[in-house]
Each structure stands twice: as C-alpha cells, then as structure tokens.
Coordinates of C-alpha atoms in Angstrom, one line a residue:
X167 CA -189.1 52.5 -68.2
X168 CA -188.1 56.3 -67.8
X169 CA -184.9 57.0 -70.3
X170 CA -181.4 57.5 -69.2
X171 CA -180.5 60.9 -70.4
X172 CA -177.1 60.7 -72.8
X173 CA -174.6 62.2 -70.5
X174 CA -175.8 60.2 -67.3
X175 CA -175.0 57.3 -69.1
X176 CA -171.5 58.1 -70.3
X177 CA -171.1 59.5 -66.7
X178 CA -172.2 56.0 -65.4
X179 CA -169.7 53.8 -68.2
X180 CA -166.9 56.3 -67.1
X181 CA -167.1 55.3 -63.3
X182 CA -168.1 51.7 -64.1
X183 CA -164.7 51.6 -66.3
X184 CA -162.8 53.3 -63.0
X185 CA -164.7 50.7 -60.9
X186 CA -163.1 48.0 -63.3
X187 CA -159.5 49.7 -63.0
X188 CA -159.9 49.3 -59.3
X189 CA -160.6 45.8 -58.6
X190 CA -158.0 44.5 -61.4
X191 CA -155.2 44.2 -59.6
X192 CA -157.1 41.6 -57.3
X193 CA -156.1 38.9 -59.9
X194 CA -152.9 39.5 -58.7
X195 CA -151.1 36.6 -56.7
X196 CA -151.3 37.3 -52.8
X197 CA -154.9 38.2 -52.5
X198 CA -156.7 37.1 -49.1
X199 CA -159.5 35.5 -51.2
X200 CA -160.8 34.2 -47.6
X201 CA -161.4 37.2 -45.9
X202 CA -162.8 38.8 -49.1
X203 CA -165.2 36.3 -49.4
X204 CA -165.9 36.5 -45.7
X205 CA -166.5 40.4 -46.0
X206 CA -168.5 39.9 -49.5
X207 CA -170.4 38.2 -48.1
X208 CA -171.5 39.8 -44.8
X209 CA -172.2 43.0 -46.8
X210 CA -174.7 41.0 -49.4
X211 CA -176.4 39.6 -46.4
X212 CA -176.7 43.3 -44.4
X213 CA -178.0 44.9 -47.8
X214 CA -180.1 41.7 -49.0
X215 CA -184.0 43.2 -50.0
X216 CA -186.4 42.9 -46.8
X217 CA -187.9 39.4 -48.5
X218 CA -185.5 37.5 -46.3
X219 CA -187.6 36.1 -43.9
X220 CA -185.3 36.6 -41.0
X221 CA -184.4 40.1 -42.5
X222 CA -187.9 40.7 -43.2
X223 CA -188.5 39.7 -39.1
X224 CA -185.7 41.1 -37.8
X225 CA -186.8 44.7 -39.9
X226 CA -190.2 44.7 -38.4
X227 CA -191.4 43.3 -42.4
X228 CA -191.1 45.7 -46.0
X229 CA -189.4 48.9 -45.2
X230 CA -186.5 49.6 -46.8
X231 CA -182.7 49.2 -45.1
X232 CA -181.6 53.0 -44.9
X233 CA -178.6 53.2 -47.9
X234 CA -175.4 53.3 -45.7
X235 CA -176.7 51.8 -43.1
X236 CA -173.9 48.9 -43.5
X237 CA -171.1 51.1 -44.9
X238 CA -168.9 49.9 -42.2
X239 CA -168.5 46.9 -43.6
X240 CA -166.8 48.1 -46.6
X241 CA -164.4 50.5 -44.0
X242 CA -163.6 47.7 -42.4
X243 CA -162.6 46.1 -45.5
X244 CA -161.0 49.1 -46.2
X245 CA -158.7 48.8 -43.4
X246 CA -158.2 44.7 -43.5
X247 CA -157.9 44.1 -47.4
X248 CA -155.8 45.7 -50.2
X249 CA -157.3 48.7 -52.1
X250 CA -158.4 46.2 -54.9
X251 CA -159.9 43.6 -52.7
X252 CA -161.4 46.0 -50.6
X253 CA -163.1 47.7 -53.6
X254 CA -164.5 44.0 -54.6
X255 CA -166.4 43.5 -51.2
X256 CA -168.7 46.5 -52.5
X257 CA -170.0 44.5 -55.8
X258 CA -172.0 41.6 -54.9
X259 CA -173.9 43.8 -51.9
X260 CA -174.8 46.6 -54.4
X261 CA -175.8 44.4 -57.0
X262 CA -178.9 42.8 -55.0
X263 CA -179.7 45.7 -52.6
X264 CA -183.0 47.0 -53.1
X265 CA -184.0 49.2 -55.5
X266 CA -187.3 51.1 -55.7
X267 CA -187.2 53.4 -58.9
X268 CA -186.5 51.9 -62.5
X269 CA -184.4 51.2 -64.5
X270 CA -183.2 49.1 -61.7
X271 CA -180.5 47.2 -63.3
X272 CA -179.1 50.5 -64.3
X273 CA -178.9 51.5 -60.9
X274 CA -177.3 48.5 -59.5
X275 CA -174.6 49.0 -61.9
X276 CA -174.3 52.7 -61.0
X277 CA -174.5 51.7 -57.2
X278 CA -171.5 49.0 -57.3
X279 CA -169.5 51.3 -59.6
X280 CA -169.9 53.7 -57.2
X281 CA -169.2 52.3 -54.3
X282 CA -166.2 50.2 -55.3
X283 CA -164.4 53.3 -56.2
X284 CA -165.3 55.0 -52.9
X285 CA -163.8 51.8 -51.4
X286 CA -161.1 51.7 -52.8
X287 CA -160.3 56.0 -52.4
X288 CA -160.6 54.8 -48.6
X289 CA -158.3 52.3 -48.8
X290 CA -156.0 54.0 -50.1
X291 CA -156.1 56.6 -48.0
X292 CA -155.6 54.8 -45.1
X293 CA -152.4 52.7 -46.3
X294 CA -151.0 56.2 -47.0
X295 CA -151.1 57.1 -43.9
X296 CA -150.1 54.3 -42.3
X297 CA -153.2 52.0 -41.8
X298 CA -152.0 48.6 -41.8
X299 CA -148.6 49.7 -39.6
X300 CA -151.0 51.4 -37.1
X301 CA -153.6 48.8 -37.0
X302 CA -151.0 45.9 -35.8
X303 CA -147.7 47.0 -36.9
X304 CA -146.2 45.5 -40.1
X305 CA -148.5 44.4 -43.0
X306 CA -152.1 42.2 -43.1
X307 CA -151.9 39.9 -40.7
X308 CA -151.2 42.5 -37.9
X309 CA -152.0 41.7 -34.0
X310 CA -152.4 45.0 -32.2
X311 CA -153.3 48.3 -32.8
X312 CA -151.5 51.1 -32.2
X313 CA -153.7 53.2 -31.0
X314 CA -154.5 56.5 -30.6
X315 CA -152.3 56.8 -33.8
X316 CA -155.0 54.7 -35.9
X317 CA -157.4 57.1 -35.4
X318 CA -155.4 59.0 -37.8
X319 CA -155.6 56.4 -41.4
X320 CA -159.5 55.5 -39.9
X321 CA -160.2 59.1 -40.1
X322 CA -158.5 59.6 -43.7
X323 CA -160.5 56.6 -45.1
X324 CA -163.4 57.6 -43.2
X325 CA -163.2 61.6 -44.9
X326 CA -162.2 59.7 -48.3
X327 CA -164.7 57.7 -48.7
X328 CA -167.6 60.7 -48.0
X329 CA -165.9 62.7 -50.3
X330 CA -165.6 60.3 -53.2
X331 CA -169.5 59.4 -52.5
X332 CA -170.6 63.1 -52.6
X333 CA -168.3 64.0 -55.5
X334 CA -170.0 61.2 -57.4
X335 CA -173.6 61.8 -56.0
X336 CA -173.4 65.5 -57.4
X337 CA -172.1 64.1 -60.8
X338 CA -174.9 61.7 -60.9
X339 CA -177.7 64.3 -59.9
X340 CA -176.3 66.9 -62.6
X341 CA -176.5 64.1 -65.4
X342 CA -179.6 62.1 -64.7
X343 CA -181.8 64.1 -63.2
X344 CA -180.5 67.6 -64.8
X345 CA -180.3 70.0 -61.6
X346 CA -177.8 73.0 -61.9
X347 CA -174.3 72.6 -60.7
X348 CA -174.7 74.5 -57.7
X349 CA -178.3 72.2 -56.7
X350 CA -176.4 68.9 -57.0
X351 CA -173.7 68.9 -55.2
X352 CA -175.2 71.9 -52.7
X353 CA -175.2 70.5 -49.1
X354 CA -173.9 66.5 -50.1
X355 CA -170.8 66.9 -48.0
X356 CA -171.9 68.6 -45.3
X357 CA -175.1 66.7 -44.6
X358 CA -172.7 63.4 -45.0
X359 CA -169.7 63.7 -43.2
X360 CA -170.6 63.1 -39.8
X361 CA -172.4 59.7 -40.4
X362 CA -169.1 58.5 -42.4
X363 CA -167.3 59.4 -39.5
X364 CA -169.1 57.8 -37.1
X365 CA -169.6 54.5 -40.1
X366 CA -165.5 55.0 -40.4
X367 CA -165.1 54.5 -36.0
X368 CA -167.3 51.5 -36.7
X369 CA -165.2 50.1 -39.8
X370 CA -162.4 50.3 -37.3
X371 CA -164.0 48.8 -34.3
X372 CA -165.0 45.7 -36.8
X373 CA -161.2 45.6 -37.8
X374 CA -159.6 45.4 -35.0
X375 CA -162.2 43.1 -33.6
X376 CA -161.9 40.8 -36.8
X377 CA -158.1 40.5 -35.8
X378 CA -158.4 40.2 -32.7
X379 CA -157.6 36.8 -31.0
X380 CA -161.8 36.0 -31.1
X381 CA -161.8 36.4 -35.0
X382 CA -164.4 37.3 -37.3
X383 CA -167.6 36.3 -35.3
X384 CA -166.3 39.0 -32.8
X385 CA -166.5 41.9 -35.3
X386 CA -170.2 40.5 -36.1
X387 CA -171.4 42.4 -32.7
X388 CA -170.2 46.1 -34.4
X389 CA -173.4 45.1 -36.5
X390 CA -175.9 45.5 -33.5
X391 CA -176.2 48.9 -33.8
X392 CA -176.7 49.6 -37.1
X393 CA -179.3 46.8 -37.0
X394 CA -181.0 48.6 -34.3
X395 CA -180.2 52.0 -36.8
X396 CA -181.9 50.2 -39.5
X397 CA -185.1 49.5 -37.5
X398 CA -185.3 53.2 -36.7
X399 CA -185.2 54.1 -40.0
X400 CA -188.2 51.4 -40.5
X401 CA -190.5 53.5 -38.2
X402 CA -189.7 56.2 -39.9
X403 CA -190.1 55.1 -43.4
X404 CA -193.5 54.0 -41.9
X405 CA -194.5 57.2 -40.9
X406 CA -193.4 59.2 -43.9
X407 CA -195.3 56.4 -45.7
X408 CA -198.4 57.5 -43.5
X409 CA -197.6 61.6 -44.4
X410 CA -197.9 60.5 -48.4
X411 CA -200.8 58.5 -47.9
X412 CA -203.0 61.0 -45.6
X413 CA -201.4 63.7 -48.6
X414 CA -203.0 61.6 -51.6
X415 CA -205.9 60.6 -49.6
X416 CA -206.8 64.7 -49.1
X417 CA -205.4 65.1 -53.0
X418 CA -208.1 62.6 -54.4
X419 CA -210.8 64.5 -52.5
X420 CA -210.5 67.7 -53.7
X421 CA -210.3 65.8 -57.4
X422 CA -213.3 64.4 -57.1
X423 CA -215.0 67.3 -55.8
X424 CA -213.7 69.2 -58.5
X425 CA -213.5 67.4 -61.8
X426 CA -212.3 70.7 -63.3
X427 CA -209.2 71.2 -62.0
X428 CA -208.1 67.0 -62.1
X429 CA -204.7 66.6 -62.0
X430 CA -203.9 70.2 -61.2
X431 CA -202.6 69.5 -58.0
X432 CA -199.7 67.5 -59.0
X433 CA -198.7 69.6 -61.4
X434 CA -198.7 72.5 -59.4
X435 CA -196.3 70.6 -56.9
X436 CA -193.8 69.6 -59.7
X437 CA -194.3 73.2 -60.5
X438 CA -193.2 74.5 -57.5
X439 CA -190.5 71.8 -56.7
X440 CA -188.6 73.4 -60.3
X441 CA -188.6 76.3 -59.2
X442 CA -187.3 75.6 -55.4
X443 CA -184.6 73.8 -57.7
X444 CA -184.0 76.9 -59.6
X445 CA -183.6 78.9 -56.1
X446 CA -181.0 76.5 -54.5
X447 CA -183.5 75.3 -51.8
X448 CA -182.3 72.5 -49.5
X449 CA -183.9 68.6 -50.5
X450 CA -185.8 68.6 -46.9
X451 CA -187.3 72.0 -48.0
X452 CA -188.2 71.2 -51.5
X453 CA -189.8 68.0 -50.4
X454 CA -191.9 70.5 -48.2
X455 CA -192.5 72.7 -50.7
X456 CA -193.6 69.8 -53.0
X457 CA -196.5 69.1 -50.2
X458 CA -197.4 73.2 -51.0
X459 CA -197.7 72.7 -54.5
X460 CA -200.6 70.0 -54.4
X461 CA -202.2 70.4 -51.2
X462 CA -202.9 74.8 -52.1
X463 CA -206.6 74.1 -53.2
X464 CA -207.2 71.5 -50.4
X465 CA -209.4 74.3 -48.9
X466 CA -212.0 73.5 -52.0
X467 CA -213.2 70.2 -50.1
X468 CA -214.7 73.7 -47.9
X469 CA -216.3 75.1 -51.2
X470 CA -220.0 74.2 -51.9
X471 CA -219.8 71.6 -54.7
X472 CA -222.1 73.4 -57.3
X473 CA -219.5 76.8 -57.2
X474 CA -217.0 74.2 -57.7
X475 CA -218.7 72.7 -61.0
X476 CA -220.8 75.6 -62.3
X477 CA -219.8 76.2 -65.7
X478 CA -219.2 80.3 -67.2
X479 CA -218.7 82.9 -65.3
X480 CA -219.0 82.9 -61.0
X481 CA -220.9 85.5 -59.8
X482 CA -219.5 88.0 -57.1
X483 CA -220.6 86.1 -54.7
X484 CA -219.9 82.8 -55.6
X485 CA -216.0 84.3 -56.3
X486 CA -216.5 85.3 -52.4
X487 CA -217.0 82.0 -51.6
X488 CA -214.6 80.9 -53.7
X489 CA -211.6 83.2 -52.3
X490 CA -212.6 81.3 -48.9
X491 CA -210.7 78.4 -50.0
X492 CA -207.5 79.4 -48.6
X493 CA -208.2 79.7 -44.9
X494 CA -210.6 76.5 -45.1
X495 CA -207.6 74.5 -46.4
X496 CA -204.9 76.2 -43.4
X497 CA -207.4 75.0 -40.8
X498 CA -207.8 71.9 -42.4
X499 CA -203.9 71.2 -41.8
X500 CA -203.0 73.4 -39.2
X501 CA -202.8 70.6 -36.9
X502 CA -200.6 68.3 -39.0
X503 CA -196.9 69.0 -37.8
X504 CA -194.9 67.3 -40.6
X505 CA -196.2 70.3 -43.4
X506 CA -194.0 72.9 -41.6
X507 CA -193.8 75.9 -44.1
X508 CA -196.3 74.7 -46.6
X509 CA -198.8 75.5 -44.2
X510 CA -198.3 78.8 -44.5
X511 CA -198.3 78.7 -48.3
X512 CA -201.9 76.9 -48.5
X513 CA -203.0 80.1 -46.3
X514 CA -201.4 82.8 -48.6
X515 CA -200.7 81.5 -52.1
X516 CA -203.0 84.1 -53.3
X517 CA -202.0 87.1 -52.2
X518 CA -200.1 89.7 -54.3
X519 CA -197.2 91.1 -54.2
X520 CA -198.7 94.6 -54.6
X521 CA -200.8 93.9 -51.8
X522 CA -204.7 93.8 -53.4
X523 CA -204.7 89.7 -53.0
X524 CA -206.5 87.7 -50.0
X525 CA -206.9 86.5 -47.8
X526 CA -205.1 89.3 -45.6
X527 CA -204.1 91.7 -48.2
X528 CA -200.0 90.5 -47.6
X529 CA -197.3 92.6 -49.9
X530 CA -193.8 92.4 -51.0
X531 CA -191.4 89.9 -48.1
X532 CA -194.8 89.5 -46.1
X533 CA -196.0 87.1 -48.0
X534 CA -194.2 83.6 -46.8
X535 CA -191.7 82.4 -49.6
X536 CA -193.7 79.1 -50.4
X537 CA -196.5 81.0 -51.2
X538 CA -194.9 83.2 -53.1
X539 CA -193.4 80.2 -55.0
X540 CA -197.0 78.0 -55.1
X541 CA -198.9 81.4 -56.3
X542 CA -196.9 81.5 -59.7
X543 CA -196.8 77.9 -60.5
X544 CA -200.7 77.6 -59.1
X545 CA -200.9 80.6 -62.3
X546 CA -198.6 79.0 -64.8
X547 CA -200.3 75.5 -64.5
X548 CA -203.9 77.4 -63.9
X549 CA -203.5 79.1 -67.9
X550 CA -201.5 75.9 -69.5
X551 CA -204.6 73.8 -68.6
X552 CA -208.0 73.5 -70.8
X553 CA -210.8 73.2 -68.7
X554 CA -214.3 72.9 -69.9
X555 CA -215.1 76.5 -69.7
X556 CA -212.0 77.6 -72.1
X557 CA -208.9 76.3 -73.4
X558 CA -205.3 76.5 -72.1
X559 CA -203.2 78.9 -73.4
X560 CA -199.4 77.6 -75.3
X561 CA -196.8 77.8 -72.5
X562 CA -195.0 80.7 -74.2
X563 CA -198.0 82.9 -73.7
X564 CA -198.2 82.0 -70.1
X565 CA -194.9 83.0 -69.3
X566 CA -195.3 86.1 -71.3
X567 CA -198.4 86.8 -69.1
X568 CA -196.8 85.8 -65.9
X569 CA -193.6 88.3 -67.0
X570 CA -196.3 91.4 -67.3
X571 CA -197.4 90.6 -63.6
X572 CA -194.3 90.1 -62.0
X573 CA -193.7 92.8 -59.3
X574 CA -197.4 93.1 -58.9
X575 CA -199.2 90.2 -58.7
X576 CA -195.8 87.8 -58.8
X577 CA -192.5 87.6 -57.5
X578 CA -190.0 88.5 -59.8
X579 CA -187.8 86.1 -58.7
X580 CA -190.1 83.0 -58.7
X581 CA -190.6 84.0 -62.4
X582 CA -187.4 83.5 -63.5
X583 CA -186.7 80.6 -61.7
X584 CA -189.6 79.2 -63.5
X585 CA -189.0 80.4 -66.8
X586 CA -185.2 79.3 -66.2
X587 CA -186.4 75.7 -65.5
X588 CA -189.1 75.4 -68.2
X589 CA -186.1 76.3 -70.5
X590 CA -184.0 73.4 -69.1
X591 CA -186.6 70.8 -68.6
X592 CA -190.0 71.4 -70.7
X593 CA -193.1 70.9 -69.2
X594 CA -194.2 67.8 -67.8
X595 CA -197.8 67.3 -67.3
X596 CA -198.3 65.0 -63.7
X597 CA -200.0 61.6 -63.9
X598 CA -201.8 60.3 -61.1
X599 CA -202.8 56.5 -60.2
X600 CA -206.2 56.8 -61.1
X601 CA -206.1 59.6 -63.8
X602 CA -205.5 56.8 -66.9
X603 CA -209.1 57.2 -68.5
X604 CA -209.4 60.9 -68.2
X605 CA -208.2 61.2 -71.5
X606 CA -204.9 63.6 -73.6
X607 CA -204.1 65.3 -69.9
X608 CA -203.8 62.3 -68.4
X609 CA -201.2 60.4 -70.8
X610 CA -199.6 63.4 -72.0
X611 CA -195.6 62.8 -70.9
X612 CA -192.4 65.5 -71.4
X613 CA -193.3 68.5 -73.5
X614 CA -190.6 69.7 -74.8
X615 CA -192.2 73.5 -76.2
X616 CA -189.6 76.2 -75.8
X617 CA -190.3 78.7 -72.9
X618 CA -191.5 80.9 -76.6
X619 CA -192.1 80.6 -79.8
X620 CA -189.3 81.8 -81.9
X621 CA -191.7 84.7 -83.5
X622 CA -192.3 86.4 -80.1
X623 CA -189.1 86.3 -78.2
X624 CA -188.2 89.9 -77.4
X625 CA -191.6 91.4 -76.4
X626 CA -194.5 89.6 -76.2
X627 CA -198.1 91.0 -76.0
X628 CA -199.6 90.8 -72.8
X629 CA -202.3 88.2 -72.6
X630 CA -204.7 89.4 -70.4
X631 CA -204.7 89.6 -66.4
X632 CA -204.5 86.2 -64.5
X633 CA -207.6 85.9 -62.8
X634 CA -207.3 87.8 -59.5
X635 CA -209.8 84.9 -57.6
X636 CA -209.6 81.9 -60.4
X637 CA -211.0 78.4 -59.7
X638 CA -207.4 77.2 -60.5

C-alpha cells in the first residue's frame, strides 16, 4: 500500500473534521429523517460498485460509473433538506462507491468528507438566496415553485458546490500527489463548471418533481439521463481500456526484442509526464505525453534483433540502422488517432536543438514540443540506467551532463523542468507487470538522491557527450 504523504493526511483530518461540523446540527429536533433516508439512499444505490447484478446489467457489466455522474442527487438534496441533512445524504454513497487506486479506505473517507462539505456549501447557498421561498413559497414542505426566480438559489448551489469541489480537489492534488500550486488547481474550475450547472438544473428538476403532487417516484425519471450518461462513459472507459492495452501490448514487444533497455520505456514516460507537470501542461496533454515517453523506441520492433543485442561498440553502420528507429516507430502509429501529439514526438525525439540530430536535421521551435520534452528524459533515464555494456551514471552527474548540452542538443527549458522536479520528487524507477524477476531495477522503489551531491553543486565537470545515436 503506497504511503499517504504527512500533509495530505492532515489536509484529509482537517476536512473530515469540517465534514463532522456540518452534519452535527442534524441531531437537532426537526430533521426530515424520511426524506434523508429516502435521498441516502437513492445516492448509495446510483453510486453502488458495478457488482450489482442489475447495475452490472443495466452498465453494460465492469466499467466504472463516471464520478459525478449522480451529483444531482445530492443538489436535489441540497434544495429539499437543511444544510446538515443535506450534507448527510453524501456519506453512505461515498463510502461504498468504487474505488480503483489504494489505500481505498482512505479515499472513501476523503470522498465523503469531501463531498459532504460541498453539500452542505450548496445548501447554503441556496437558502441564502432564497431557495426554499422560491421553490414553493414558505419553508420545506413547499407546493409550487416560483419560477424563473428559482433559477436564481439552483444556480448559486449549483456554482457553490463546483467551487467547493475544485477548491478541495486542488488541495488534495498539492498534498498527496505533490504537483505545484499552479498544476493542481490549473484548469479544475473551468473544465467543471458547466457539468455542475447542468447537474444543478437536474437537482432542481428532481426537487420540484419530488414535491410535486406525484412524489418521490416522479423525481426517479431525472435519473434516466444520467443513466444513459453513465453508459456512455462505459464505452468509453472501454475504449480507453483498449488504447492502454494495444500501448502495453507494443511496450512488451520492444522489451523483449531488446532485453537491454527493459523497463526503459516506462520510465521514460514517468520522465516526461514530470516534466509536462513542471511546464503547467493540461491533464489530457500530459496523459498524451505519457503515451510519448514509452512508446519513443517502439520503432526498435523495426531494428534487426542482433543490432539490438550486440554487445560493445555499433559500428557506423549498424548506428545507421539504428538511427532508423524513429521513422519505423511514426509509421508504426501514424494510423492510430487517439496518440495525437506523441506521434510527432516518436518521429523527432532525437533531434537537436542545434540542428545536427535526425531524422530531418529539425532546430530550435521546429522540433515538436513532446519531442523536445521525450528527448531529455529518453537522455536522463538513458545515463541513470546500467546496462550490460556499462554502468549508469549517479543522477547528479546526469543532470550535470544534460545542463552542459542544453541549448545544443536539449531544450533549456525541459532541463529545468526536470531538474526542478527531480528536486521535488526523487527518482522513481517504473515497474512493470512482468518485470518482478529481472532483478535490483526491477524492485527498486522512490530514490530519494538529491538532484547533486553536496560536493559538486556550483559547477560540475562535464561528463562526457550523450550519445548523439544511443541504443537508449
């Protein structure tokens, strides 16, 4: 089980204890226990794990329920309960929802924390602007709406609750998984503002529907389209699914055909993904940038086997065929859509930036920013590797060398980045599935080794040119 950093986890008690400070006043006398329970339970069921066998049918089987999917539930809560019974609606869902990543209980507990104070922001917000007037006119157990004027508290719980959830998300990403500031909460509002919106309009329809004269089986049919949402996101979990698998099957060729470099795929795309941290990149990029980093050599599966293994020195023309690799591996995936960008960056990840690289002899801003990003970590992981025909160098001196060839052979930029998040983070060497008998590389975990050794911060002696056509 990975371990919870230090601050995520007094980030986590802190909103757990604001979660608890929510739902206290519920104990209070005049709670609608019923229609808690009522909503409770209708949010457990929509986020109940994909074992339910009607679930499981209705969900076309094991993909995952998109998270938020059902947050219309809690906005209608949100709009029918008090601010401390609507925050209580969120636990019992969040608890058993599905979780794929460990330590699961821990993020259960960060999931109902989380969202019971976003429930509750929401409800609040709208009974400051008038919600339970507007939505009947006079407390609870209201009869009609006044609308358009209800748009008006919807909307405010609807913008409240996105905003506590991003505000909270960022904190979260900072903590746990250490991105900068300015990563962690980049983009979280914007990307999620419309979909509360549209979740808030549903909350609403639910409410008014739930107190309607049909009751509470009427507000059941607001459900049928986020069902229908949810099966869409199925297909696509399917596909992406389908994208990783086609990835790791064309990963695990190149690994066998070159026992050399085993492993050096992944680590190049972990690599590359802390550095597109480092630069602010967007999530979708990143995740493309990721399929860069370890499909760069894929053009090797082109490379006669024997160049691949030889041990010493290649010839001249063995490094021509060699320096091949790079357009083999672009026609390999030129025809599959879902790489985008990291296309570009398996053609040109070795090019320079002083122009003397190949495959076209790109310099300076012609050369695509992925590859520009995939070349240095392709370098950095390339010298911090021991392979049979010499051993890796200390991470220090490979930043030192990659330092001398930035603005030459390496982006000045993509440098830093790395040697910024090397500082922050260590280096962690990648594990794959079927890498646990290939010995120290394969069960090494977080190295924490400073960027340099004490002795040579300041200036570092250069440690020889990175290998202008290298097997790595």
């Amino acid at each position: 089980m990975r371990a919870i950093p230090g601050g995520a986890r007094v980030y986590i008690l802190g909103v757990g204890v604001c979660a608890v400070a929510c739902v206290l006043p519920v104990l209070r006398p005049g709670t609608p226990w019923r229609a808690l329970a009522l909503l409770a339970a209708l949010y457990a069921f929509c986020e109940m794990p994909a074992r339910c066998r009607f679930r499981g049918r209705l969900l076309s089987g094991s993909a995952p329920v998109m998270a938020g999917s059902f947050f219309p539930v809690l906005l209608a809560a949100a709009f029918l309960l008090p601010p401390a019974a609507a925050a209580l609606v969120a636990v019992p869902g969040a608890l058993i929802g599905r979780v794929e990543q460990r330590p699961k209980s821990a993020r259960r507990i960060w999931r109902a924390a989380q969202l019971t104070v976003a429930t509750w922001a929401a409800a609040r917000a709208q009974v400051f602007f008038g919600g339970p007037v507007a939505l009947g006119g006079g407390g609870y157990g209201l009869k009609t709406p006044d609308f358009p004027y209800v748009l008006l508290p919807a909307g405010a719980a609807a913008l409240a609750f996105c905003l506590v959830l991003s505000a909270l998300d960022g904190g979260i990403l900072a903590t746990a998984e250490r991105l900068p500031l300015r990563t962690a909460w980049r983009g979280l509002l914007s990307r999620s503002l419309a979909p509360h919106v549209a979740h808030g309009l549903a909350g609403l329809m639910m409410a008014v529907l739930w107190r309607s004269p049909y009751g509470p089986p009427a507000a059941l049919f607001v459900l049928l389209p986020m069902y229908i949402s949810s099966w869409v996101f199925a297909q696509y979990h399917r596909e992406r699914a389908a994208h990783q698998a086609t990835i790791r099957a064309l990963v695990q060729a190149v690994d066998i055909k070159d026992k050399y470099t085993r492993g050096h795929s992944e680590r190049v795309g972990h690599a590359s993904v802390m550095i597109g941290h480092e630069l602010g990149m967007e999530r979708e990029r990143i995740e493309v940038l990721r399929f860069a980093g370890i499909l760069h050599d894929v053009g090797k599966l082109g490379v006669p086997t024997r160049v691949l293994r030889k041990d010493g020195p290649l010839t001249p023309e063995e490094r021509r065929v060699i320096e091949l690799h790079p357009e083999y591996g672009h026609e390999m995936v030129r025809g599959i859509g879902f790489l985008g960008e990291a296309r570009a960056a398996i053609l040109h990840h070795h090019e320079r930036l002083d122009g003397s690289g190949y495959p076209y002899g790109l310099a300076g801003p012609q050369i695509p920013e992925f590859a520009r990003v995939v070349a240095v970590a392709d370098a950095f992981d390339a010298m911090t590797s021991t392979r049979s025909y010499r051993r890796g160098r200390p991470v220090h001196t490979a930043v030192a060398e990659l330092e001398r060839c930035a603005g030459t052979q390496f982006d000045p930029e993509m440098v830093s980045a790395l040697v910024r998040a090397l500082d922050r983070h260590g280096w962690q060497t990648a594990v794959t599935a079927d890498d646990e008998n290939t010995g120290p590389t394969a069960s090494a975990l977080w190295n924490q080794v400073p960027v340099r050794a004490p002795e040579q911060r300041g200036n570092v002696p250069a440690a020889g040119r990175t290998p202008r056509g290298g097997r790595g």
